[in-house]
C-alpha cells in the first residue's frame, strides 16, 4: 500500500521548495534547469540542496532534489502559475515515483491491446509501460510526449527516464 500524502503537505513542500527569495545572490551556476541564469528577470529560487533543506523539516536525497528542481523549472517555464496545479503535479510525482524517474515495476502486459492508450500493435503494452515521474503509459501518450519534447520516445521509450525529459 502506498502511503497517503495529503495535498496540503505537498502544497507546503511546493511553497518551501519554490518560494521566491528575491535575492540575486541566491543563484548558483549556469543557465541550466537546476540553476536559472542570473540574466532571468524573474525572482530567484533556491538552487542548492542546502538552501532547500534548511527551509523544510525533512530532507530529500539528491535524485529527489534534482527531480523536484526540474519539475519546478518546467513549471516556471510552461505552467500557468496556479499553485494548486503545481501541488497536484508534485503529489502525482510523489505518489507515482517518489520524485525519481523510474520504470514501472510490472511487465506492461496488462496494457496489451488497450486502444484507449493507443496500444494497437503487438508488444505495445510492454514497450510503452509506465516511465518517468508521472508514469506516462501507452503508445498514444509516448507519441504525444515525443512531439512535446522533440525526443523520439516511440523508437526509444527509455528516454522517458531521462530526468529532464521526465519533468517536461
PDB file of C-alpha atoms in Angstrom:
ATOM      1  CA  UNK A   1       0.000   0.000   0.000  1.00  0.00           C
ATOM      2  CA  UNK A   2       1.326   3.414  -0.964  1.00  0.00           C
ATOM      3  CA  UNK A   3       1.216   5.923   1.891  1.00  0.00           C
ATOM      4  CA  UNK A   4      -1.303   8.715   1.528  1.00  0.00           C
ATOM      5  CA  UNK A   5       0.300  12.128   1.147  1.00  0.00           C
ATOM      6  CA  UNK A   6      -2.205  14.877   1.906  1.00  0.00           C
ATOM      7  CA  UNK A   7      -2.355  17.559  -0.755  1.00  0.00           C
ATOM      8  CA  UNK A   8      -1.832  20.140   1.969  1.00  0.00           C
ATOM      9  CA  UNK A   9       1.591  18.681   2.807  1.00  0.00           C
ATOM     10  CA  UNK A  10       2.574  18.646  -0.854  1.00  0.00           C
ATOM     11  CA  UNK A  11       1.456  22.273  -1.127  1.00  0.00           C
ATOM     12  CA  UNK A  12       3.638  23.147   1.857  1.00  0.00           C
ATOM     13  CA  UNK A  13       6.535  21.320   0.220  1.00  0.00           C
ATOM     14  CA  UNK A  14       5.969  23.239  -3.019  1.00  0.00           C
ATOM     15  CA  UNK A  15       5.877  26.529  -1.116  1.00  0.00           C
ATOM     16  CA  UNK A  16       9.162  25.908   0.655  1.00  0.00           C
ATOM     17  CA  UNK A  17      10.908  24.466  -2.371  1.00  0.00           C
ATOM     18  CA  UNK A  18       9.956  27.188  -4.793  1.00  0.00           C
ATOM     19  CA  UNK A  19       9.258  30.281  -2.763  1.00  0.00           C
ATOM     20  CA  UNK A  20      10.852  33.318  -4.320  1.00  0.00           C
ATOM     21  CA  UNK A  21      13.818  34.595  -2.387  1.00  0.00           C
ATOM     22  CA  UNK A  22      14.166  37.880  -4.247  1.00  0.00           C
ATOM     23  CA  UNK A  23      17.926  37.855  -3.747  1.00  0.00           C
ATOM     24  CA  UNK A  24      20.058  37.708  -6.859  1.00  0.00           C
ATOM     25  CA  UNK A  25      22.984  36.266  -4.890  1.00  0.00           C
ATOM     26  CA  UNK A  26      20.970  33.065  -4.261  1.00  0.00           C
ATOM     27  CA  UNK A  27      21.577  31.981  -7.846  1.00  0.00           C
ATOM     28  CA  UNK A  28      24.234  29.372  -8.362  1.00  0.00           C
ATOM     29  CA  UNK A  29      25.900  28.036 -11.509  1.00  0.00           C
ATOM     30  CA  UNK A  30      25.000  28.400 -15.162  1.00  0.00           C
ATOM     31  CA  UNK A  31      21.741  28.603 -17.080  1.00  0.00           C
ATOM     32  CA  UNK A  32      20.520  25.060 -16.531  1.00  0.00           C
ATOM     33  CA  UNK A  33      17.129  23.849 -15.370  1.00  0.00           C
ATOM     34  CA  UNK A  34      18.518  23.351 -11.873  1.00  0.00           C
ATOM     35  CA  UNK A  35      20.037  26.800 -11.609  1.00  0.00           C
ATOM     36  CA  UNK A  36      18.463  29.574 -13.716  1.00  0.00           C
ATOM     37  CA  UNK A  37      20.851  32.144 -15.156  1.00  0.00           C
ATOM     38  CA  UNK A  38      21.408  35.438 -13.446  1.00  0.00           C
ATOM     39  CA  UNK A  39      20.026  37.179 -16.528  1.00  0.00           C
ATOM     40  CA  UNK A  40      16.485  35.946 -15.796  1.00  0.00           C
ATOM     41  CA  UNK A  41      14.218  38.828 -14.899  1.00  0.00           C
ATOM     42  CA  UNK A  42      12.005  36.743 -12.589  1.00  0.00           C
ATOM     43  CA  UNK A  43      12.704  36.464  -8.882  1.00  0.00           C
ATOM     44  CA  UNK A  44      15.174  33.794  -7.844  1.00  0.00           C
ATOM     45  CA  UNK A  45      14.527  30.384  -6.337  1.00  0.00           C
ATOM     46  CA  UNK A  46      16.632  28.274  -4.008  1.00  0.00           C
ATOM     47  CA  UNK A  47      19.179  26.458  -6.154  1.00  0.00           C
ATOM     48  CA  UNK A  48      21.083  24.184  -3.809  1.00  0.00           C
ATOM     49  CA  UNK A  49      20.016  21.303  -1.643  1.00  0.00           C
ATOM     50  CA  UNK A  50      21.282  23.096   1.473  1.00  0.00           C
ATOM     51  CA  UNK A  51      19.080  26.119   0.682  1.00  0.00           C
ATOM     52  CA  UNK A  52      16.055  23.873   0.318  1.00  0.00           C
ATOM     53  CA  UNK A  53      16.640  21.507   3.219  1.00  0.00           C
ATOM     54  CA  UNK A  54      17.173  24.413   5.623  1.00  0.00           C
ATOM     55  CA  UNK A  55      13.630  25.542   4.752  1.00  0.00           C
ATOM     56  CA  UNK A  56      11.872  22.225   5.317  1.00  0.00           C
ATOM     57  CA  UNK A  57      11.922  19.864   8.298  1.00  0.00           C
ATOM     58  CA  UNK A  58      12.745  16.773   6.208  1.00  0.00           C
ATOM     59  CA  UNK A  59      15.326  16.095   3.530  1.00  0.00           C
ATOM     60  CA  UNK A  60      15.323  14.760   0.006  1.00  0.00           C
ATOM     61  CA  UNK A  61      18.094  12.641  -1.447  1.00  0.00           C
ATOM     62  CA  UNK A  62      19.997  14.210  -4.330  1.00  0.00           C
ATOM     63  CA  UNK A  63      17.974  12.421  -7.021  1.00  0.00           C
ATOM     64  CA  UNK A  64      14.692  13.551  -5.468  1.00  0.00           C
ATOM     65  CA  UNK A  65      16.004  17.086  -5.023  1.00  0.00           C
ATOM     66  CA  UNK A  66      17.068  17.240  -8.679  1.00  0.00           C
ATOM     67  CA  UNK A  67      13.698  15.841  -9.762  1.00  0.00           C
ATOM     68  CA  UNK A  68      11.715  18.381  -7.784  1.00  0.00           C
ATOM     69  CA  UNK A  69      14.026  21.111  -9.075  1.00  0.00           C
ATOM     70  CA  UNK A  70      13.387  20.086 -12.681  1.00  0.00           C
ATOM     71  CA  UNK A  71       9.642  19.923 -12.072  1.00  0.00           C
ATOM     72  CA  UNK A  72       9.798  23.436 -10.642  1.00  0.00           C
ATOM     73  CA  UNK A  73      11.902  24.688 -13.526  1.00  0.00           C
ATOM     74  CA  UNK A  74       9.471  23.382 -16.157  1.00  0.00           C
ATOM     75  CA  UNK A  75       6.516  24.656 -14.139  1.00  0.00           C
ATOM     76  CA  UNK A  76       8.079  28.130 -14.136  1.00  0.00           C
ATOM     77  CA  UNK A  77       8.678  27.870 -17.896  1.00  0.00           C
ATOM     78  CA  UNK A  78       5.400  26.299 -19.035  1.00  0.00           C
ATOM     79  CA  UNK A  79       2.941  26.398 -16.147  1.00  0.00           C
ATOM     80  CA  UNK A  80       0.136  28.878 -15.731  1.00  0.00           C
ATOM     81  CA  UNK A  81       1.124  29.993 -12.218  1.00  0.00           C
ATOM     82  CA  UNK A  82      -1.782  28.265 -10.466  1.00  0.00           C
ATOM     83  CA  UNK A  83      -0.234  26.829  -7.267  1.00  0.00           C
ATOM     84  CA  UNK A  84      -2.958  24.183  -6.870  1.00  0.00           C
ATOM     85  CA  UNK A  85      -1.996  22.692 -10.236  1.00  0.00           C
ATOM     86  CA  UNK A  86       1.660  22.586  -9.270  1.00  0.00           C
ATOM     87  CA  UNK A  87       0.732  20.962  -5.951  1.00  0.00           C
ATOM     88  CA  UNK A  88      -1.240  18.362  -7.929  1.00  0.00           C
ATOM     89  CA  UNK A  89       1.791  17.708 -10.156  1.00  0.00           C
ATOM     90  CA  UNK A  90       4.030  17.279  -7.113  1.00  0.00           C
ATOM     91  CA  UNK A  91       1.507  14.983  -5.428  1.00  0.00           C
ATOM     92  CA  UNK A  92       1.272  12.853  -8.569  1.00  0.00           C
ATOM     93  CA  UNK A  93       5.049  12.613  -8.878  1.00  0.00           C
ATOM     94  CA  UNK A  94       5.383  11.738  -5.186  1.00  0.00           C
ATOM     95  CA  UNK A  95       2.715   9.039  -5.475  1.00  0.00           C
ATOM     96  CA  UNK A  96       3.856   7.542  -8.785  1.00  0.00           C
ATOM     97  CA  UNK A  97       7.642   7.712  -8.480  1.00  0.00           C
ATOM     98  CA  UNK A  98       8.723   9.336  -5.203  1.00  0.00           C
ATOM     99  CA  UNK A  99      10.233  12.183  -7.261  1.00  0.00           C
ATOM    100  CA  UNK A 100      12.509   9.797  -9.190  1.00  0.00           C
ATOM    101  CA  UNK A 101      12.107   8.953 -12.895  1.00  0.00           C
ATOM    102  CA  UNK A 102      11.505   5.209 -12.723  1.00  0.00           C
ATOM    103  CA  UNK A 103      10.247   2.422 -14.935  1.00  0.00           C
ATOM    104  CA  UNK A 104       7.041   0.693 -13.889  1.00  0.00           C
ATOM    105  CA  UNK A 105       7.766  -2.496 -11.958  1.00  0.00           C
ATOM    106  CA  UNK A 106       5.103  -4.539 -13.771  1.00  0.00           C
ATOM    107  CA  UNK A 107       5.888  -6.002 -17.192  1.00  0.00           C
ATOM    108  CA  UNK A 108       3.311  -3.899 -19.031  1.00  0.00           C
ATOM    109  CA  UNK A 109       1.495  -6.954 -20.388  1.00  0.00           C
ATOM    110  CA  UNK A 110      -1.704  -5.672 -18.782  1.00  0.00           C
ATOM    111  CA  UNK A 111      -1.648  -2.802 -21.287  1.00  0.00           C
ATOM    112  CA  UNK A 112      -1.568  -5.061 -24.388  1.00  0.00           C
ATOM    113  CA  UNK A 113      -4.372  -4.218 -26.802  1.00  0.00           C
ATOM    114  CA  UNK A 114      -5.516  -1.187 -24.768  1.00  0.00           C
ATOM    115  CA  UNK A 115      -6.822   1.018 -27.550  1.00  0.00           C
ATOM    116  CA  UNK A 116      -7.577   3.797 -25.052  1.00  0.00           C
ATOM    117  CA  UNK A 117      -3.784   4.024 -24.592  1.00  0.00           C
ATOM    118  CA  UNK A 118      -3.096   3.729 -28.319  1.00  0.00           C
ATOM    119  CA  UNK A 119      -1.609   0.252 -27.906  1.00  0.00           C
ATOM    120  CA  UNK A 120      -2.726  -1.137 -31.254  1.00  0.00           C
ATOM    121  CA  UNK A 121       0.347  -3.181 -32.198  1.00  0.00           C
ATOM    122  CA  UNK A 122       1.537  -6.416 -30.636  1.00  0.00           C
ATOM    123  CA  UNK A 123       4.101  -5.628 -27.938  1.00  0.00           C
ATOM    124  CA  UNK A 124       2.952  -2.050 -27.335  1.00  0.00           C
ATOM    125  CA  UNK A 125       1.890  -2.774 -23.746  1.00  0.00           C
ATOM    126  CA  UNK A 126       5.338  -3.954 -22.690  1.00  0.00           C
ATOM    127  CA  UNK A 127       7.197  -1.388 -24.816  1.00  0.00           C
ATOM    128  CA  UNK A 128       5.148   1.594 -23.634  1.00  0.00           C
ATOM    129  CA  UNK A 129       4.648   0.757 -19.966  1.00  0.00           C
ATOM    130  CA  UNK A 130       4.861   3.497 -17.356  1.00  0.00           C
ATOM    131  CA  UNK A 131       8.056   5.528 -17.131  1.00  0.00           C
ATOM    132  CA  UNK A 132       9.217   8.839 -15.705  1.00  0.00           C
ATOM    133  CA  UNK A 133       7.925  10.924 -12.824  1.00  0.00           C
ATOM    134  CA  UNK A 134       4.234  10.589 -13.744  1.00  0.00           C
ATOM    135  CA  UNK A 135       4.477   7.154 -15.382  1.00  0.00           C
ATOM    136  CA  UNK A 136       3.444   8.016 -18.933  1.00  0.00           C
ATOM    137  CA  UNK A 137       1.868   4.880 -20.367  1.00  0.00           C
ATOM    138  CA  UNK A 138       0.774   3.757 -23.831  1.00  0.00           C
ATOM    139  CA  UNK A 139       1.793   4.420 -27.421  1.00  0.00           C
ATOM    140  CA  UNK A 140      -0.570   7.425 -27.673  1.00  0.00           C
ATOM    141  CA  UNK A 141       0.998   9.155 -24.663  1.00  0.00           C
ATOM    142  CA  UNK A 142       4.546   8.373 -25.812  1.00  0.00           C
ATOM    143  CA  UNK A 143       3.643   9.832 -29.216  1.00  0.00           C
ATOM    144  CA  UNK A 144       2.242  12.990 -27.622  1.00  0.00           C
ATOM    145  CA  UNK A 145       5.225  13.317 -25.289  1.00  0.00           C
ATOM    146  CA  UNK A 146       7.606  12.837 -28.256  1.00  0.00           C
ATOM    147  CA  UNK A 147       6.055  15.803 -30.041  1.00  0.00           C
ATOM    148  CA  UNK A 148       6.166  17.944 -26.877  1.00  0.00           C
ATOM    149  CA  UNK A 149       9.800  17.181 -26.035  1.00  0.00           C
ATOM    150  CA  UNK A 150      11.221  16.719 -29.522  1.00  0.00           C
ATOM    151  CA  UNK A 151      12.698  13.378 -28.457  1.00  0.00           C
ATOM    152  CA  UNK A 152      11.965  10.084 -30.201  1.00  0.00           C
ATOM    153  CA  UNK A 153      10.253   8.228 -27.372  1.00  0.00           C
ATOM    154  CA  UNK A 154       8.426   5.974 -29.848  1.00  0.00           C
ATOM    155  CA  UNK A 155      11.591   4.223 -31.014  1.00  0.00           C
ATOM    156  CA  UNK A 156      13.423   4.702 -27.712  1.00  0.00           C
ATOM    157  CA  UNK A 157      10.895   4.706 -24.833  1.00  0.00           C
ATOM    158  CA  UNK A 158      13.629   4.553 -22.207  1.00  0.00           C
ATOM    159  CA  UNK A 159      14.373   8.223 -22.983  1.00  0.00           C
ATOM    160  CA  UNK A 160      11.345   8.927 -20.764  1.00  0.00           C
ATOM    161  CA  UNK A 161      13.615   8.026 -17.845  1.00  0.00           C
ATOM    162  CA  UNK A 162      15.915  10.988 -18.539  1.00  0.00           C
ATOM    163  CA  UNK A 163      15.177  13.388 -15.665  1.00  0.00           C
ATOM    164  CA  UNK A 164      14.881  16.488 -17.861  1.00  0.00           C
ATOM    165  CA  UNK A 165      12.571  14.691 -20.298  1.00  0.00           C
ATOM    166  CA  UNK A 166      10.543  13.153 -17.479  1.00  0.00           C
ATOM    167  CA  UNK A 167       9.988  16.557 -15.870  1.00  0.00           C
ATOM    168  CA  UNK A 168       8.891  18.301 -19.076  1.00  0.00           C
TER     169      UNK A 168
END
